[in-house]
XYZ file of C-alpha atoms in Angstrom:
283
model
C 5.515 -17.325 38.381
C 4.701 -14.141 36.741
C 4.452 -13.108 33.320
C 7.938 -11.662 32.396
C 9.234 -14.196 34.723
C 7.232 -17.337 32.511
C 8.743 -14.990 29.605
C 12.262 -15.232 30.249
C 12.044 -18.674 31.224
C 10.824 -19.585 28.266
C 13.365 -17.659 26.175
C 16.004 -19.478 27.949
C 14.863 -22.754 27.200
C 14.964 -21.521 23.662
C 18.393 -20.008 23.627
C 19.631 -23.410 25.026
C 18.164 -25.364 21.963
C 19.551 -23.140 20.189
C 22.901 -23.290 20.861
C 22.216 -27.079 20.983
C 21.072 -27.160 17.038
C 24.283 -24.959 16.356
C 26.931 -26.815 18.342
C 25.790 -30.341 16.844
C 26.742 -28.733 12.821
C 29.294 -30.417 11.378
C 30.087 -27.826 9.090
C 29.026 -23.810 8.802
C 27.526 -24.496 5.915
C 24.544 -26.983 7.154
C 23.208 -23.690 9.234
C 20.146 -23.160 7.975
C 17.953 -19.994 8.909
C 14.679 -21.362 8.806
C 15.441 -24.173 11.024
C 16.971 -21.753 13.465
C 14.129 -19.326 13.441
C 11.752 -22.422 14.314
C 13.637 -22.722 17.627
C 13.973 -19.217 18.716
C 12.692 -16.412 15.756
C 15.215 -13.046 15.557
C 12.295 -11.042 16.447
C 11.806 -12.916 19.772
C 15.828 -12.908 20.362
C 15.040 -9.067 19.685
C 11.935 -8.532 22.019
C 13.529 -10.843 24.784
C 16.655 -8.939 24.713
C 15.027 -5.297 24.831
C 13.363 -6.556 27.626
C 16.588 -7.705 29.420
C 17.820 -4.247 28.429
C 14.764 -2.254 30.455
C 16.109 -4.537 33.599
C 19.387 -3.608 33.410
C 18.792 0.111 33.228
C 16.262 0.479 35.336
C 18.417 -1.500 38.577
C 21.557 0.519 36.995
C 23.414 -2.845 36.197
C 25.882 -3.870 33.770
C 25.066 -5.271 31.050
C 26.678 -8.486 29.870
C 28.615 -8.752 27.503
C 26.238 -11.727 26.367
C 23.474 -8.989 25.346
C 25.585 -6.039 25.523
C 27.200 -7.370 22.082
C 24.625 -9.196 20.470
C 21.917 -7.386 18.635
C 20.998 -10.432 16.658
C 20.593 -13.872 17.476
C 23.080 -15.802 14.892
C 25.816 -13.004 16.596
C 25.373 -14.639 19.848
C 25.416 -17.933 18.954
C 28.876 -17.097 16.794
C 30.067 -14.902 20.046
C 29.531 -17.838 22.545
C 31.030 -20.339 19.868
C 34.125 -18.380 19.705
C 34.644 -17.264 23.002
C 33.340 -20.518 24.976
C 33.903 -22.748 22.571
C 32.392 -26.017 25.146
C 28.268 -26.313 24.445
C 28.074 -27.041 28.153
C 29.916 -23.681 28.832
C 27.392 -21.899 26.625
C 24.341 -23.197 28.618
C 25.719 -22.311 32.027
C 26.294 -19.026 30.635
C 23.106 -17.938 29.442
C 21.640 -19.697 33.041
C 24.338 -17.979 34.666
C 22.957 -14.441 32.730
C 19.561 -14.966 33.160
C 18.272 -16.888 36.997
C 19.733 -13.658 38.523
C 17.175 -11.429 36.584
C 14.689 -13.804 36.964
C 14.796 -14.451 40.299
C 15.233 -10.717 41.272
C 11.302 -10.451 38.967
C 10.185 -12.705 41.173
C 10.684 -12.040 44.063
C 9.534 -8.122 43.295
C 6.672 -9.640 41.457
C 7.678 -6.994 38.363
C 6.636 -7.109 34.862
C 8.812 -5.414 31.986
C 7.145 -4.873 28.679
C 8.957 -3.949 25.263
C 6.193 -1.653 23.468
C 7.166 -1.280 19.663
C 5.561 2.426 18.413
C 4.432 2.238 14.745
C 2.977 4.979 12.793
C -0.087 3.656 11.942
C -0.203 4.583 8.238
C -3.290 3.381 6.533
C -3.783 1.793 3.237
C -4.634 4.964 1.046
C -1.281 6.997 2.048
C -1.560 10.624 1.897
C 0.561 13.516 3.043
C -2.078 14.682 5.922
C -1.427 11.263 7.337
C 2.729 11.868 6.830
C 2.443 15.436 8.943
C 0.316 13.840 11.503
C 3.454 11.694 12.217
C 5.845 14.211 11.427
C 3.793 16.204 14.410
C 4.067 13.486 16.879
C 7.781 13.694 16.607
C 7.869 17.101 17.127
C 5.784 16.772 20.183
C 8.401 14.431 21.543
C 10.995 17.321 21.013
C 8.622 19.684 23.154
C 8.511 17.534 25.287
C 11.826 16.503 25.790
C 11.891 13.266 24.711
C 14.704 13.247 21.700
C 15.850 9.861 21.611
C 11.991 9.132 21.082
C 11.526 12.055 18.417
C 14.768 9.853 16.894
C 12.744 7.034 16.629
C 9.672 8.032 15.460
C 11.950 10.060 12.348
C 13.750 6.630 11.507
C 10.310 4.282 12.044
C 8.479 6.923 9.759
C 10.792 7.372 6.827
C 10.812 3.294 6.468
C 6.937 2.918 7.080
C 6.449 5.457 4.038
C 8.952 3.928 1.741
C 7.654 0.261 2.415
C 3.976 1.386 2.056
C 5.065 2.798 -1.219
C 7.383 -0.312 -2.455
C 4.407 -2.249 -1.906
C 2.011 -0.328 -3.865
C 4.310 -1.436 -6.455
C 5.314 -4.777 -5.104
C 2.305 -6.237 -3.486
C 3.339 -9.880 -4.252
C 6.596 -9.181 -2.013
C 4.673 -7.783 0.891
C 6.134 -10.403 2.998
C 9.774 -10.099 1.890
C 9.088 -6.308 2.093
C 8.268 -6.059 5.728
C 12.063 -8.360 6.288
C 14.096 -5.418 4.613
C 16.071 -3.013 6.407
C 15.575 0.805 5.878
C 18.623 0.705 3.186
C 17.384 -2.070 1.296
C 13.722 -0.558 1.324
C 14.858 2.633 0.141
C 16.879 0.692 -2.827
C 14.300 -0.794 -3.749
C 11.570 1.804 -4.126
C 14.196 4.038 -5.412
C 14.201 1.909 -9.165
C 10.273 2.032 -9.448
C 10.328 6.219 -8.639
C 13.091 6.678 -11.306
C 14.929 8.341 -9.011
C 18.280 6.266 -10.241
C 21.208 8.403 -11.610
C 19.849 11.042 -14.278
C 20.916 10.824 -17.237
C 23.464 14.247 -18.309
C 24.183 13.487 -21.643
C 22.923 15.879 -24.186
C 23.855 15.357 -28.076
C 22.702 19.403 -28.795
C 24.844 22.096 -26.849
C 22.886 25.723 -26.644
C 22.212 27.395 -23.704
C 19.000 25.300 -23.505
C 20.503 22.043 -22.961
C 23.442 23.182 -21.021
C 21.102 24.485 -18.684
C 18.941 21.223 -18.408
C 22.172 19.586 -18.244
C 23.341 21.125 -14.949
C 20.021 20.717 -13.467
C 20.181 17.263 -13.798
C 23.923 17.333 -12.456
C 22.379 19.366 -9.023
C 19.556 17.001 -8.918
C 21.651 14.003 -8.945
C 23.885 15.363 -5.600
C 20.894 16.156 -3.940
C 19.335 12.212 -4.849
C 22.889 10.729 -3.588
C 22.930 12.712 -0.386
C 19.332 10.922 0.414
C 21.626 7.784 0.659
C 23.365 9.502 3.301
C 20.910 10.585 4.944
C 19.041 7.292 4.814
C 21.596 5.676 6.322
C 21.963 8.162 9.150
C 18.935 8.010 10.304
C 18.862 4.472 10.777
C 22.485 4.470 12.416
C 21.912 7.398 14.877
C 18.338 5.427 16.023
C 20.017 2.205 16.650
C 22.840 4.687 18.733
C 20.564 7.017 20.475
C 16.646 6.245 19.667
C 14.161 4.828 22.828
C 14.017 1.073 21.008
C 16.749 0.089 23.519
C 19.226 1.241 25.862
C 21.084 4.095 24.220
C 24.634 4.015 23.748
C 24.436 7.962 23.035
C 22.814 10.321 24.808
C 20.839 12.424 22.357
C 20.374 16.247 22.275
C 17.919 18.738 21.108
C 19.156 19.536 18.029
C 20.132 16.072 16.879
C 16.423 15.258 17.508
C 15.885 18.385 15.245
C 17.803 17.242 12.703
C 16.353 13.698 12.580
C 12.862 15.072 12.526
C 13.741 17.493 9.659
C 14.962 14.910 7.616
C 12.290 12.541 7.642
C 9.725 15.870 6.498
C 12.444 16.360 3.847
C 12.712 12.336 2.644
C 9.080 11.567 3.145
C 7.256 14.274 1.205
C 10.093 14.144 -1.660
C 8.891 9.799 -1.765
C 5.378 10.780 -1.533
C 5.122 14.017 -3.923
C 7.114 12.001 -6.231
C 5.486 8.401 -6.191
C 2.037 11.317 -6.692
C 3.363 12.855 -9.611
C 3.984 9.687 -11.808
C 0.655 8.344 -10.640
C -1.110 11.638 -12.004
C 1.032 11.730 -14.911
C -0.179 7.724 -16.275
C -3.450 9.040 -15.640
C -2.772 11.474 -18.250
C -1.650 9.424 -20.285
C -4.939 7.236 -19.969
């Protein structure tokens, strides 16, 4: 038995416990994540499932609607509850899903991998080390490889802002590297002061009035990051090289992604700088 094959075998052994711990709760409320996760983790539903994806597109296959419509784990457990509804159903399905895959490994002896790409940021985060990332994404544009210049926007922008959260967090690191890119951003977004700016002025001169809209054009600009933090991770989990895209990405949406991570990332970093030279000041 080969590797992917010992793999997938394994993962369907723990996708039937699974569904065996779920289908004996009495009640929705006795589901408890951390005795899930000791059966089957999310990130090995999420590794296992890539890897399932690779097979599909690579042989040009369907893909079932068993992975097709499951990103997470406690989705597919819900999806065959709902639309199976008998345990014993469940299990022949995911046997039924997976012997043809594994038998067709087999028999061609292949191995699929799932390779996750991080920007390896180090400890001491500084902007040469945010353009030498920003570069490798515009090296995948050269070289034609947008949904992977998609990725390596979206994977960038949230290793910056968790690097920074936990300069200021470092007894969360753990419950830092569980957030998504929204929650990160949140998050780091109280500790930069970059919350709604305050616009009230008691003194009206040409001064203040100024300051005031100032403050007013900075605030758009700070709510349009939302936006654009929450695109980024959207149009990566539609068209970016982490799994089988569902949209077909083009040059300048690659372009755009790119762009926006320069634009986020050295606004974080320049800004997280500033308040660290400006206590030292004050020192």
């Amino acid at each position: 038995m080969n590797q992917t094959v010992a793999q997938l075998e394994k993962f369907k052994d723990s996708m039937i416990e699974a569904v065996k711990y779920y289908w004996h709760l009495e009640d929705a409320d006795e589901y408890e994540p951390y005795a899930l996760n000791k059966i089957l983790s999310a990130e090995e539903y999420k590794t296992n499932r890539h890897m399932l994806l690779l097979f599909y597109m690579k042989y040009n296959q369907r893909i079932p609607d068993l992975f097709d419509k499951n990103r997470e784990l406690i989705d597919l457990l819900n999806y065959l509850f709902d639309e199976i509804q008998l345990e014993s159903e469940a299990i022949k399905e995911i046997k039924e899903e997976l012997y043809p895959v594994m038998d067709a490994l087999e028999i061609k002896n292949m191995k699929l991998e799932v390779i996750y790409v991080q920007p390896e940021l180090p400890e001491i985060l500084t902007h040469s080390h945010i353009l030498t990332e920003v570069r490798k994404g515009e090296q995948r544009i050269d070289q034609g490889d947008y949904a992977g210049a998609i990725t390596s926007s979206k994977t960038l922008v949230e290793s910056v802002i968790k690097e920074l959260l936990i300069k200021f967090e470092p007894e969360n690191k753990e419950k830092i590297d569980n957030y998504d890119l929204l929650k990160l951003y949140k998050n780091l977004r109280k500790h930069l002061n970059m919350e709604k700016v305050d616009t009230k002025s008691g003194v009206e001169n040409e001064e203040s009035l100024a300051a005031k809209k100032f403050e007013e054009s900075l605030n758009r600009i700070l709510s349009g990051f939302n936006n654009v933090i929450q695109g980024l991770a959207e149009i990566r989990n539609l068209s970016g090289d982490s799994h089988l895209p569902t949209v077909k990405a083009s040059r300048h949406h690659a372009v755009m992604a790119v762009n926006s991570s320069i634009t986020i990332c050295n606004f974080l970093f320049h800004t997280y700088k500033y308040q660290q030279e400006a206590k030292q000041k004050v020192r």
